[in-house]
Structures are given as C-alpha cells and as structure tokens.
mmCIF file of C-alpha atoms in Angstrom:
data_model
loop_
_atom_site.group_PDB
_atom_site.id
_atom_site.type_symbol
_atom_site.label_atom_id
_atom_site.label_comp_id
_atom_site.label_asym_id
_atom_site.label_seq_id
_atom_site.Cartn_x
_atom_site.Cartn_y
_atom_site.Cartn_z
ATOM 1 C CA UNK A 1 31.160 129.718 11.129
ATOM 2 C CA UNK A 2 29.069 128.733 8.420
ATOM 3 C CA UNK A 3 26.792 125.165 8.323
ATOM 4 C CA UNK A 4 29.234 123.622 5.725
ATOM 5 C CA UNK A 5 31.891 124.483 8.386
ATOM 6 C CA UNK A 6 29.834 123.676 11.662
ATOM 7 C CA UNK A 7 28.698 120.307 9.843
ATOM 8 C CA UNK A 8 32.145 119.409 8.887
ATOM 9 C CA UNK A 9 33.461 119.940 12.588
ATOM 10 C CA UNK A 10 30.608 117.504 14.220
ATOM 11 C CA UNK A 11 31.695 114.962 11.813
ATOM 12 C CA UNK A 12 35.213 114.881 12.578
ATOM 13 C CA UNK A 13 34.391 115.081 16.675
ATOM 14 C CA UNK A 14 31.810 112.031 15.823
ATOM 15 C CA UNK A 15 34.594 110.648 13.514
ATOM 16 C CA UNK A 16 36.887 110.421 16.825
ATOM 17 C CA UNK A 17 33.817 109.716 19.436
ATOM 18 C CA UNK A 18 33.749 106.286 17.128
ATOM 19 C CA UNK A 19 37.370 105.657 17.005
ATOM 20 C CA UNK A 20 37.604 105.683 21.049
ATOM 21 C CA UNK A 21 34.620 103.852 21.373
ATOM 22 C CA UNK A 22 35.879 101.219 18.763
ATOM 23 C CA UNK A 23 39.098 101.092 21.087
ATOM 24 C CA UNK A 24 37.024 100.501 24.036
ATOM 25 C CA UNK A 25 35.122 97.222 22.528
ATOM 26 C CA UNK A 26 38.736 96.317 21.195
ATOM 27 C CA UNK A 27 39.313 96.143 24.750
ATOM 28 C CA UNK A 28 36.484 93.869 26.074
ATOM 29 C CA UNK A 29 37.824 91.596 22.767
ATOM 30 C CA UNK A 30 41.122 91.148 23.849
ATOM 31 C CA UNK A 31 39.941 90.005 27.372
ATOM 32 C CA UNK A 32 37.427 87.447 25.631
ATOM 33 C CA UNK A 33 40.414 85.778 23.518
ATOM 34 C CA UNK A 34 42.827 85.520 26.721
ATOM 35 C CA UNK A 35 39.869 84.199 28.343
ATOM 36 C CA UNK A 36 39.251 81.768 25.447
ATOM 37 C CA UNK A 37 43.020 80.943 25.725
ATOM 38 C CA UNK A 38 42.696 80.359 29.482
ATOM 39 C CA UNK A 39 39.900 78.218 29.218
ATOM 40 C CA UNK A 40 41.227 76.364 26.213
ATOM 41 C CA UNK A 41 44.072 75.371 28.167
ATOM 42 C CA UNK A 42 42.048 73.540 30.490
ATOM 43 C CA UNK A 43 40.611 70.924 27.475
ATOM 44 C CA UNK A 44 41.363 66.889 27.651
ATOM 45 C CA UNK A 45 40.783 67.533 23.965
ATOM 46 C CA UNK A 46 44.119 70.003 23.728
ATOM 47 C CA UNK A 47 46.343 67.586 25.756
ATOM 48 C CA UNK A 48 45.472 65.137 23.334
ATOM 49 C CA UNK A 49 45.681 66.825 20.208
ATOM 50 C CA UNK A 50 49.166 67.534 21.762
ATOM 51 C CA UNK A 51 49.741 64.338 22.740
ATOM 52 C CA UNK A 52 48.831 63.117 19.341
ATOM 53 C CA UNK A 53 51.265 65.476 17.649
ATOM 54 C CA UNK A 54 54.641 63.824 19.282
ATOM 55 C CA UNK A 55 52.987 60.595 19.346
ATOM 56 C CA UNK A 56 55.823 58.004 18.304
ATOM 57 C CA UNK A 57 58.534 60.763 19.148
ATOM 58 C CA UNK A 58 59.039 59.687 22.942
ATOM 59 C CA UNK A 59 57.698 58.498 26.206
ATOM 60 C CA UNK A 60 55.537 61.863 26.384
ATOM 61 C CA UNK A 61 53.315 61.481 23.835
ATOM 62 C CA UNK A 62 52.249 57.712 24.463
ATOM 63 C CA UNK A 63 51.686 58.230 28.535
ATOM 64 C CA UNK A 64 49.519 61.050 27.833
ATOM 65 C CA UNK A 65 47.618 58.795 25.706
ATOM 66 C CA UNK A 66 47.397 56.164 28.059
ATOM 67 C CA UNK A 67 46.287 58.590 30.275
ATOM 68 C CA UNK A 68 43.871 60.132 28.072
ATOM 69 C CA UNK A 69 42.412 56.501 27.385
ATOM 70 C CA UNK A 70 42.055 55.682 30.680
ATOM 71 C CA UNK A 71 40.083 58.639 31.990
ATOM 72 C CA UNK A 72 38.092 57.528 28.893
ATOM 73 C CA UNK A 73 36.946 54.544 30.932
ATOM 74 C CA UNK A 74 39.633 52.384 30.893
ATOM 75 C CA UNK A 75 39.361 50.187 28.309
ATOM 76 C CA UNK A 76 41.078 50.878 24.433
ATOM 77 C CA UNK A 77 40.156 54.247 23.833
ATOM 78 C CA UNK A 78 39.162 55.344 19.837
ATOM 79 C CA UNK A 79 40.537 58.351 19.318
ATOM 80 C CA UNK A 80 39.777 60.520 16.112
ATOM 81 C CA UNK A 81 42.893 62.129 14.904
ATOM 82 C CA UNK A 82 42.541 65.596 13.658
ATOM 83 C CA UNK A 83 43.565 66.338 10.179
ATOM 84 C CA UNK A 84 46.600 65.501 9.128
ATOM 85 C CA UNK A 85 48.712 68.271 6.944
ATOM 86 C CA UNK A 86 52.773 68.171 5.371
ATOM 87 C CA UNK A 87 54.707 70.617 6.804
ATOM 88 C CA UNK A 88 56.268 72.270 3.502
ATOM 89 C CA UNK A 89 59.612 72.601 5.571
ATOM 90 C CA UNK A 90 62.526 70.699 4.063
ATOM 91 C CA UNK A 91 62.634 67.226 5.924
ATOM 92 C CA UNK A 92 58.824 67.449 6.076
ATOM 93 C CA UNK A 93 56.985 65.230 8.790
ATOM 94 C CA UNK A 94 53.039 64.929 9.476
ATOM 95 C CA UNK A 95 51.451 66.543 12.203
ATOM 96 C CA UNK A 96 47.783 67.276 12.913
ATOM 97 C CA UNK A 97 46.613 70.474 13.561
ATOM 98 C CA UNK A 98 46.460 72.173 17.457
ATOM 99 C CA UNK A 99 42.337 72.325 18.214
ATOM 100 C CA UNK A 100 42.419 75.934 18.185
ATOM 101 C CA UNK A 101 42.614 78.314 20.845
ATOM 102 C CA UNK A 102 39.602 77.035 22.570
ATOM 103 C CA UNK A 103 41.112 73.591 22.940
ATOM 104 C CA UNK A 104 37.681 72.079 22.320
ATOM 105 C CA UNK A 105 35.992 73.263 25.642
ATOM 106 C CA UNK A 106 32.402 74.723 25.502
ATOM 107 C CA UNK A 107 33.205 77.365 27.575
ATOM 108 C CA UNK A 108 36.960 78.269 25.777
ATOM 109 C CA UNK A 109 34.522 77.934 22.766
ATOM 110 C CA UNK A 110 31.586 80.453 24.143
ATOM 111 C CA UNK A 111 34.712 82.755 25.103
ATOM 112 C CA UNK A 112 36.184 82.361 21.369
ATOM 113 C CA UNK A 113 32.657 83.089 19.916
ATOM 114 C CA UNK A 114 31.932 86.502 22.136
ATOM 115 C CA UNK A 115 35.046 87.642 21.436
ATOM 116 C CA UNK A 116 34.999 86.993 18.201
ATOM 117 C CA UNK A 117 31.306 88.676 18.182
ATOM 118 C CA UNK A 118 32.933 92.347 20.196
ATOM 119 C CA UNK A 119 35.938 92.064 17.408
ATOM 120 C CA UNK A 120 32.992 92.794 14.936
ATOM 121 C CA UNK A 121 31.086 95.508 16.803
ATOM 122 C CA UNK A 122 34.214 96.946 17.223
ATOM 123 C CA UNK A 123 35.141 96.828 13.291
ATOM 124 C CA UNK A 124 31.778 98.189 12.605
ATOM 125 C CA UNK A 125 32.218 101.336 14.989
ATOM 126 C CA UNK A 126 35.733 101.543 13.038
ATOM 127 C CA UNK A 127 34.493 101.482 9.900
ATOM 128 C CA UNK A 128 31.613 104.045 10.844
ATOM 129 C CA UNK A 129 34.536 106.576 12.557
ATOM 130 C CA UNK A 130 36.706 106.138 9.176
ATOM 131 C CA UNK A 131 33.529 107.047 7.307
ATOM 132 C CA UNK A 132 33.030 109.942 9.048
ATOM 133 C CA UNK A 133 36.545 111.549 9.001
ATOM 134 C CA UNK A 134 36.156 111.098 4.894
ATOM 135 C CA UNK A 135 32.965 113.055 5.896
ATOM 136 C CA UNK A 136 34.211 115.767 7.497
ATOM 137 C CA UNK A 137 37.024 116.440 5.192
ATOM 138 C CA UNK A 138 35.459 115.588 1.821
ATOM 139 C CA UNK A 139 38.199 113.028 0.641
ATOM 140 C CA UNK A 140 39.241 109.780 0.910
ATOM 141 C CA UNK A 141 40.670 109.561 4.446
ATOM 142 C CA UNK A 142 44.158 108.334 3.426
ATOM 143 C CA UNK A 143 45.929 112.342 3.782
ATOM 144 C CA UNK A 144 48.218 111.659 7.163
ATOM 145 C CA UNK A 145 49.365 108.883 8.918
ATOM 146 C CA UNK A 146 46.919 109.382 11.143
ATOM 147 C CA UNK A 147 44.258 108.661 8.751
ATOM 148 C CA UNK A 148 46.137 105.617 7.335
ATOM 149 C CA UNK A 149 47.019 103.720 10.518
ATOM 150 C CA UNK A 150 42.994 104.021 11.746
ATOM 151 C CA UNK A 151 42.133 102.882 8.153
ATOM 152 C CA UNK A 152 44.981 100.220 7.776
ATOM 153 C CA UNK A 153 43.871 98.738 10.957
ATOM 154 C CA UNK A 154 39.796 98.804 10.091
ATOM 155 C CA UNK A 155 41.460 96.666 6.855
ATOM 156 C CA UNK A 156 43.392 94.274 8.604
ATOM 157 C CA UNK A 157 39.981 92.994 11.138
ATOM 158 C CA UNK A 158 38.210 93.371 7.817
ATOM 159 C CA UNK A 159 40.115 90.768 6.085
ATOM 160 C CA UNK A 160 40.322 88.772 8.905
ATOM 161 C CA UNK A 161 36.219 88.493 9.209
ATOM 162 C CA UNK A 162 36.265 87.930 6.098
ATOM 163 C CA UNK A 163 38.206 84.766 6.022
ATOM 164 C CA UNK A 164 36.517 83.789 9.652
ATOM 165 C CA UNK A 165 33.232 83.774 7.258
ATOM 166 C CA UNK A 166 34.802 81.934 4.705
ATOM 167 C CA UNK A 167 35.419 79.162 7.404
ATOM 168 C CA UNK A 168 38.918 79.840 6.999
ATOM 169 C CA UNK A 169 41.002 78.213 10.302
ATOM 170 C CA UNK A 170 42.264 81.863 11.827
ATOM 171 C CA UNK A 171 40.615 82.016 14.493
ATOM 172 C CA UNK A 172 43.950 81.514 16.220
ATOM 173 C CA UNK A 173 44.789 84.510 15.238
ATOM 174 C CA UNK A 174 42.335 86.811 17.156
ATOM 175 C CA UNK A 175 44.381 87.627 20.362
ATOM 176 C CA UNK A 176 47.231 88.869 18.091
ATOM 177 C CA UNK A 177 45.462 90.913 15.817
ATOM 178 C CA UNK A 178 43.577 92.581 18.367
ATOM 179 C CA UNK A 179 46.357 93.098 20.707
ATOM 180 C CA UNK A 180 48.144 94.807 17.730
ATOM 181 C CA UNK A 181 44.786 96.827 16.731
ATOM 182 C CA UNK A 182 44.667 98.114 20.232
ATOM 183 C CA UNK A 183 48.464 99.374 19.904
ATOM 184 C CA UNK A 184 47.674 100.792 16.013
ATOM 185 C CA UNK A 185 44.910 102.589 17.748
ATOM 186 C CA UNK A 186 46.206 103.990 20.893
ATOM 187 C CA UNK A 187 49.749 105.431 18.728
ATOM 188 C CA UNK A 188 47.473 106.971 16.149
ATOM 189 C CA UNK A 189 45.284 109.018 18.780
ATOM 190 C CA UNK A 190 48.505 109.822 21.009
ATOM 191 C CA UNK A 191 50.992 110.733 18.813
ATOM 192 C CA UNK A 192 49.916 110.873 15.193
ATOM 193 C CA UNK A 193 46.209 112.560 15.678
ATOM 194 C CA UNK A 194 46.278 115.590 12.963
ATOM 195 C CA UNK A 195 43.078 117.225 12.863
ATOM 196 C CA UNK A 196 40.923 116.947 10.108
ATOM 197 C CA UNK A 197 42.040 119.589 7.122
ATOM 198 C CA UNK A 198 41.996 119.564 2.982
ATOM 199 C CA UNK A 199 45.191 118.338 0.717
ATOM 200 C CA UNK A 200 47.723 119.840 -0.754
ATOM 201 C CA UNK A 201 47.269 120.256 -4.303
ATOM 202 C CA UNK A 202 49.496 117.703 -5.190
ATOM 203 C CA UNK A 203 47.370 115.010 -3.785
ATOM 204 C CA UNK A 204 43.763 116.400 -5.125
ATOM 205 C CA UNK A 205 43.674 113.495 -7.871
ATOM 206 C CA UNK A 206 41.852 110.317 -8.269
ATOM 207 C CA UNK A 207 44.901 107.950 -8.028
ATOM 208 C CA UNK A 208 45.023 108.862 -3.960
ATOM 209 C CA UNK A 209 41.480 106.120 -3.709
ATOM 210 C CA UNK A 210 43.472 103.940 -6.274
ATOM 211 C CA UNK A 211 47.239 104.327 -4.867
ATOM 212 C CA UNK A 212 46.685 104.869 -1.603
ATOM 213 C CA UNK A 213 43.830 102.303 -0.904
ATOM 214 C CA UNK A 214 45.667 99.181 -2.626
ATOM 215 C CA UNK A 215 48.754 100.069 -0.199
ATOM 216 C CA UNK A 216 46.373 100.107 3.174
ATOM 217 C CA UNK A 217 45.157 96.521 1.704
ATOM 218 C CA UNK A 218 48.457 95.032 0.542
ATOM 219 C CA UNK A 219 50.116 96.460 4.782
ATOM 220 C CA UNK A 220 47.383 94.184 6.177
ATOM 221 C CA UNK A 221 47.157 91.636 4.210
ATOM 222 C CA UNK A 222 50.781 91.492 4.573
ATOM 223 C CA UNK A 223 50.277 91.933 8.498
ATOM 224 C CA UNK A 224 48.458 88.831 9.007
ATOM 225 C CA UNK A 225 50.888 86.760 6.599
ATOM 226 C CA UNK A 226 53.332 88.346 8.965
ATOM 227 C CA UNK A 227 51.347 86.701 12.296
ATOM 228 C CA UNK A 228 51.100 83.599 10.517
ATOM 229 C CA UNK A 229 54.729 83.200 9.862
ATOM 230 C CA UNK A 230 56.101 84.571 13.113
ATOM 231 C CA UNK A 231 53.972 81.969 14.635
ATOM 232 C CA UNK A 232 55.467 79.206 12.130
ATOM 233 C CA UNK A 233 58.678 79.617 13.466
ATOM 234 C CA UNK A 234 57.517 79.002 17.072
ATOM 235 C CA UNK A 235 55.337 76.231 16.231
ATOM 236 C CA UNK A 236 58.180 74.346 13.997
ATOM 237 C CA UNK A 237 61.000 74.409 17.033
ATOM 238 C CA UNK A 238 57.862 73.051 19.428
ATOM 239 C CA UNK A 239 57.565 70.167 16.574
ATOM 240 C CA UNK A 240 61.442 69.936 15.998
ATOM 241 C CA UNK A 241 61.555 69.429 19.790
ATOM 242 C CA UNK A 242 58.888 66.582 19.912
ATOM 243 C CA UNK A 243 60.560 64.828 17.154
ATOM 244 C CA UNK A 244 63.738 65.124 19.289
ATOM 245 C CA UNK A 245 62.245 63.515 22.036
ATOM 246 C CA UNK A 246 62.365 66.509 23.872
ATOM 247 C CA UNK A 247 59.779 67.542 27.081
ATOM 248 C CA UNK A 248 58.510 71.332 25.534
ATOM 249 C CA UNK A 249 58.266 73.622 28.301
ATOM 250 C CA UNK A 250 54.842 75.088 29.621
ATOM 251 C CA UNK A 251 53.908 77.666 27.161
ATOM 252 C CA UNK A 252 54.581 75.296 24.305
ATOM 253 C CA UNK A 253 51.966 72.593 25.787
ATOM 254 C CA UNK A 254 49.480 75.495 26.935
ATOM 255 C CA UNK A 255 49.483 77.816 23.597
ATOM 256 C CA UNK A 256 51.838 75.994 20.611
ATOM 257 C CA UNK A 257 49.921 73.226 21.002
ATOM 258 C CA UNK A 258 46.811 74.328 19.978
ATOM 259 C CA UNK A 259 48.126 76.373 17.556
ATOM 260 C CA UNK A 260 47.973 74.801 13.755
ATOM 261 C CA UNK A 261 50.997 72.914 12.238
ATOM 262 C CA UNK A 262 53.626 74.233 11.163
ATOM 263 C CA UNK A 263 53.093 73.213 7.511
ATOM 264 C CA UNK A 264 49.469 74.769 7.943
ATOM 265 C CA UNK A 265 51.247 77.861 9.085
ATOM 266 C CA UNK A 266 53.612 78.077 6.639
ATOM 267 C CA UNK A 267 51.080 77.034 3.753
ATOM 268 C CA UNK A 268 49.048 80.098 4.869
ATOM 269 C CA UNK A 269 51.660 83.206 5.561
ATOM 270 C CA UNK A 270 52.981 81.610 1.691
ATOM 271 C CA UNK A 271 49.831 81.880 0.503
ATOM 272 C CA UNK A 272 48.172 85.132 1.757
ATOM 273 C CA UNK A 273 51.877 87.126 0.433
ATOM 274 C CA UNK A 274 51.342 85.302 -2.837
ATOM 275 C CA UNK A 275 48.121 86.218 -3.160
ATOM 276 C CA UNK A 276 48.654 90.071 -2.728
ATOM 277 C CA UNK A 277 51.948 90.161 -3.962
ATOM 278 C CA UNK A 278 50.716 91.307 -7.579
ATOM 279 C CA UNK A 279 48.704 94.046 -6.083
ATOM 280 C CA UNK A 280 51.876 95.240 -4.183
ATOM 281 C CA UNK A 281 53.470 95.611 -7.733
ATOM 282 C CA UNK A 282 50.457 97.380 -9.081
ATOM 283 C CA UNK A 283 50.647 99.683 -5.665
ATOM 284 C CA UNK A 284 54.344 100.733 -7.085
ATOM 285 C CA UNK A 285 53.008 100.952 -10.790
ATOM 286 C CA UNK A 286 50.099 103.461 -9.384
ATOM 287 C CA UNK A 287 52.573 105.518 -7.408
ATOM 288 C CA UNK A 288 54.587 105.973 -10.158
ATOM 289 C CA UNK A 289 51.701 106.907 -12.415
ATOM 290 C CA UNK A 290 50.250 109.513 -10.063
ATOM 291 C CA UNK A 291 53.579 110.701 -9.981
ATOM 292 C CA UNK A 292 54.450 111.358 -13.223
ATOM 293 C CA UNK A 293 50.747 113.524 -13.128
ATOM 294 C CA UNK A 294 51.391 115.274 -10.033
ATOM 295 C CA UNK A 295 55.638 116.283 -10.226
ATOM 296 C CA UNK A 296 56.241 115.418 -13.656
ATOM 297 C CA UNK A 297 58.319 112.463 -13.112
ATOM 298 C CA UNK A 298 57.979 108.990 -12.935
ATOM 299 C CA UNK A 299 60.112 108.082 -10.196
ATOM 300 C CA UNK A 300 62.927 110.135 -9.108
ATOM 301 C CA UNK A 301 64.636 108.121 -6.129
ATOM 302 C CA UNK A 302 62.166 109.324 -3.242
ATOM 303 C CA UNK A 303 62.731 107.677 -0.087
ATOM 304 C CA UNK A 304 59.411 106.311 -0.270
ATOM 305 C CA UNK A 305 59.812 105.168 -3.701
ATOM 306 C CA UNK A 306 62.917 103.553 -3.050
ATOM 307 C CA UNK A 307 61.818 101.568 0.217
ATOM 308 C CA UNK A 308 59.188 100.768 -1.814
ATOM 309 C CA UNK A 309 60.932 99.111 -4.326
ATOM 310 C CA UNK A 310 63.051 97.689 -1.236
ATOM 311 C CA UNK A 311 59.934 96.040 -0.099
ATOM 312 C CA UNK A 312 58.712 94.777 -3.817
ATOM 313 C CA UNK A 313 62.054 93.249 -4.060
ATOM 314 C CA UNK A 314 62.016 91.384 -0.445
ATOM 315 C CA UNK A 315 58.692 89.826 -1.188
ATOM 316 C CA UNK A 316 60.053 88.796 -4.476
ATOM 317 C CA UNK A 317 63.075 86.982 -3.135
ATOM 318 C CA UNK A 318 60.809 85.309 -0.097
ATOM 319 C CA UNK A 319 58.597 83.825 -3.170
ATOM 320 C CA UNK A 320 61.694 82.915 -5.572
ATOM 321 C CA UNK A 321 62.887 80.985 -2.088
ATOM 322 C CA UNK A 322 59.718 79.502 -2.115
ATOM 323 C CA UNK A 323 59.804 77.709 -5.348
ATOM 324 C CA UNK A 324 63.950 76.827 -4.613
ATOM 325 C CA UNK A 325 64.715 73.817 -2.901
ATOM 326 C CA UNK A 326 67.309 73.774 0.343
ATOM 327 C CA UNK A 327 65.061 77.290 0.608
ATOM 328 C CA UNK A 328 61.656 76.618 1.883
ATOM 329 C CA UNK A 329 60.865 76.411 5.611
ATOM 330 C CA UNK A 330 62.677 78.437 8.432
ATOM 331 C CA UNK A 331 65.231 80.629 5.921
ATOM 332 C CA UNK A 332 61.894 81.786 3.615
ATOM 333 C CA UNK A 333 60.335 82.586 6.499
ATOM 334 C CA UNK A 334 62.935 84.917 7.709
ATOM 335 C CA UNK A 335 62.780 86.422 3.989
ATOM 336 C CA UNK A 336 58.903 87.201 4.904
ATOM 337 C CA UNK A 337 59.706 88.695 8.130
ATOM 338 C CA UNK A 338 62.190 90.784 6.987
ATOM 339 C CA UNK A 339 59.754 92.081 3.672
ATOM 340 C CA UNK A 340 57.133 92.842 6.247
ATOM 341 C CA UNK A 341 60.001 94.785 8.252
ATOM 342 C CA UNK A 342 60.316 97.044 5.207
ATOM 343 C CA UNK A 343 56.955 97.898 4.914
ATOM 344 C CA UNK A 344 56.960 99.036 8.732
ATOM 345 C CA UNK A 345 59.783 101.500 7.857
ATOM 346 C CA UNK A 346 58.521 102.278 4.438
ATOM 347 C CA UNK A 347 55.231 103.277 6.764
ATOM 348 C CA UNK A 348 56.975 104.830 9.934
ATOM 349 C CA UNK A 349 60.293 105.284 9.314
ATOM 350 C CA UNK A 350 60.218 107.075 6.336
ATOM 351 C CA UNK A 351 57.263 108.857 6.962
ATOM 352 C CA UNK A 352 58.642 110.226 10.602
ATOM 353 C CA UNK A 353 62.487 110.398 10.456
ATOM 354 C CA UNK A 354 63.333 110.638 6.762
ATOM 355 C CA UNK A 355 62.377 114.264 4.745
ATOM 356 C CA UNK A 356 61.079 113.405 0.871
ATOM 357 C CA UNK A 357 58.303 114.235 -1.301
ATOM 358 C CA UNK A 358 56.104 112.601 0.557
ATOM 359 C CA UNK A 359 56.604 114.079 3.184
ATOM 360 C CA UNK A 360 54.344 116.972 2.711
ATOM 361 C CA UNK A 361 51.210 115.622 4.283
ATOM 362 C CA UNK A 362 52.564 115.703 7.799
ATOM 363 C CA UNK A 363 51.778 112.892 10.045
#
C-alpha cells in the first residue's frame, strides 16, 4: 500500500470516528431539549401564555387568569401579552405566540441553551467527518446515499444555526430536528454505509458540487418547512379547540401551548418553501444540464427525473394555493406535506427500490 493509499484510508476511518462521535453529542442534545421541554412545562409564564391564547373563548382561559393574578399577590395583576400575530388561515383570529419550549423558566431556559450549545459541537464534528470523507476520496462527498444523507443532515442543523443566530424564533424546533438527525444518522451507518471509493465516469464533472449540492440544500431547507407545517396543523386544531370553548387535553397545554401560533407557523413553513423554491427549479435545470454532458440527453424520463419534476410541480401547486383564496390554511398545508413526501421518495424510494440511470452509484 502506498502513502497516497494509506493516507486516504486514515481519512475515511477518521471520516467515520467523527460521524459516531457527532451521533454521540446528538445524543446528549436530544436529552437537553426533552429536559428543556420538561422543565418548560413547569413555567407560571407557559400557563399564562396559554391562558392568554383562549382568553375570551371560555371559562378556561379567564380562571387561569384569575389564578395567575392571584398568585401574583392578589390584587389586579398587569400582565404583558406576548406578541400578537394573524393566523393566515381563512377565518383568521389573533393569537400570541407559545413562550417557547422553555416556557420562560431559568432552568427550562439553561436546558434550552446547553442543548442548543451540544447541537453545535455536534454540527461541528459533522461537518469535520463530511470533510474528511471528501478527503479520503478526493471529491465532493455527494457519490452514494450514504454520503448524501450524512451531508443532507450536517445542512439541515446548519441552516437551522444559522437562523438561531439570526434571532430567528426556531428554537422550538430543536427536539425535532435532532430527533430526526439522530435517525438520518443511525440509517446511514446501518444500512446505507458504502465505503469510501472513486466515481464512475459519468459523474467525474463539475456540475456534481453544483447539482448535487443545491439538492442537499433545497431537502433541508425543505425539511424544516416540513417541521414547521406539520406542527401548524397541530397547533391550529389546539386554537380551533379554544375558540370552541373546548378543554385541550394534556399534551396540548404541556407542548402546543408553547409552541408559536399557528399563523407564525404557517407564515414560516410558507416562507422558508418560497424562499428555496427557485433553487429547487435551478436543481432540475442543473440536472438536466449535466445530463445532456454526461448521456447526451437532456432528460429522457428517468425515474429520478420524473419524481423530480413530480416534486417541482407539488411545491408549485402548494404556492399557487397560497396566493388563492378558500386555499390557504389547513388544505395548503397538506399540499406542503405531500411536496416534501415526494422528495423523501425521490431520495429513498427511487434511489433503493426503483432501477434508473441514477442508479449507478449504489447506495
């Protein structure tokens, strides 16, 4: 074995020494947000957020704010509404934001901000494994689903730090993403893990870091307008159901309640698959271009071309519903979840149980 050879090998072993290691802090994460959660639960600040959020919509909401005042001292209690936001739903109603998954407690808050500190170690020791498989094979690390899914997930906590330091409110979103990071992870080292090897010569061209990389970006991006809507829904039926005069049950006062409103929500998920929508159509344009170089055709009906195109066209129906009235709300949000459903088959289904062109890389 020569040192090119020998060199190439630590790399790759280093490359997965960081990956399980980035798992493991993924880990300690996950128990800081349920802990943040847990403790968040426990806030007079939640329960009145909450309590704020039905006030006027039954005998609920204006006990716990007696009850609220009069732990206050007993006399009239001031209390500072949080901000209020328009739900974009048709029949639109205002409701203040949840106070966030660490109700407004100092120690759901120290649990929020440790956790949120090991979900950045942990992105770091990522991004340093992902860097080191392109190391060891001399390529952009995008040449197996293995490779992708490590890389798509490094993305996805990427973007989401990135908002976080933008002062962005997603901090809600921290359990979820790391929860699914953790599952990314574990199927990509148990059942995709293809060791590290060159291309075939179809994919030795430049448009693999230009195709390739705006996909991994558009799949998170479109992840976390995925969380965001998925979480609408459940947030709108625990506002529907105040508004109804209805008693939620215990998860909705412990967790929907502290989540934002359901216009906030549904503001965000619209925004975030706006936003990246365009570079989802220049993904298709680039995959088409790099096709024409490598087979000598454009676009000749590939599975993965056509669920593709599938996916461009459910994202373009979820923002046409966007913009047409009787359409906004609950149905466009079904539209988003069932564009994001596209690009998980477009990913794994068509990669694992469906033979094409692209098929050539393996998993």
């Amino acid at each position: 074995m020569n040192l090119a050879a020998a060199t190439n090998e630590n790399l790759a072993h280093t490359s997965n020494v960081l990956i399980y290691s980035a798992m493991a802090v993924y880990t300690l994460a996950f128990f800081a947000h349920i802990a943040e959660w847990v403790f968040g639960s426990r806030s007079k600040v939640g329960r009145t957020a909450a309590a704020l959020t039905g006030a006027g919509t039954g005998a609920e909401g204006a006990a716990a704010v007696r009850v609220q005042a009069a732990q206050q001292g007993g006399g009239t209690a001031v209390l500072d509404r949080p901000k209020i936001v328009t739900r974009a739903a048709a029949g639109s109603r205002d409701v203040p934001d949840g106070p966030g998954a660490a109700g407004g407690t100092f120690k759901g808050d120290l649990y929020g901000r440790i956790a949120i500190s090991l979900t950045t170690v942990a992105f770091l020791v990522q991004a340093g494994g992902v860097v080191a498989r392109a190391l060891s094979v001399q390529r952009a690390p995008w040449g197996n689903m293995y490779e992708f899914s490590i890389t798509f997930s490094t993305v996805a906590v990427g973007t989401y730090l990135v908002l976080l330091a933008l002062k962005k409110n997603v901090r809600w979103m921290g359990l979820l993403l790391v929860t699914t990071v953790l599952l990314d992870l574990g199927v990509a080292t148990t059942w995709l893990y293809t060791d590290s090897d060159q291309l075939v010569p179809a994919l030795h061209s430049y448009w693999l870091w230009i195709h390739v990389s705006t996909a991994i970006f558009c799949g998170a991006v479109f992840y976390l307008g995925a969380v965001a809507t998925l979480l609408y829904l459940f947030r709108d039926s625990y506002e529907a159901k105040l508004a109804a005069g209805g008693k939620p049950g215990a998860f909705a006062r412990s967790v929907l309640s502290r989540l934002p409103a359901a216009g906030s929500l549904d503001k965000f998920s619209y925004r975030i698959n706006a936003a990246v929508f365009p570079l989802w159509t220049f993904t298709i344009i680039a995959g088409a271009i790099w096709a024409g170089d490598a087979w000598g055709r454009y676009w000749g009906w590939d599975p993965k071309e056509v669920w593709s195109f599938i996916t461009w066209v459910a994202y373009a129906c979820y923002l046409h519903a966007r913009a047409t009235a009787g359409w906004k709300g609950r149905k466009a949000a079904y539209l988003a979840l069932v564009a994001f459903a596209c690009w998980l088959f477009n990913y794994y289904g068509v990669n694992i149980f469906v033979n094409g062109m692209h098929s050539y890389a393996g998993v």
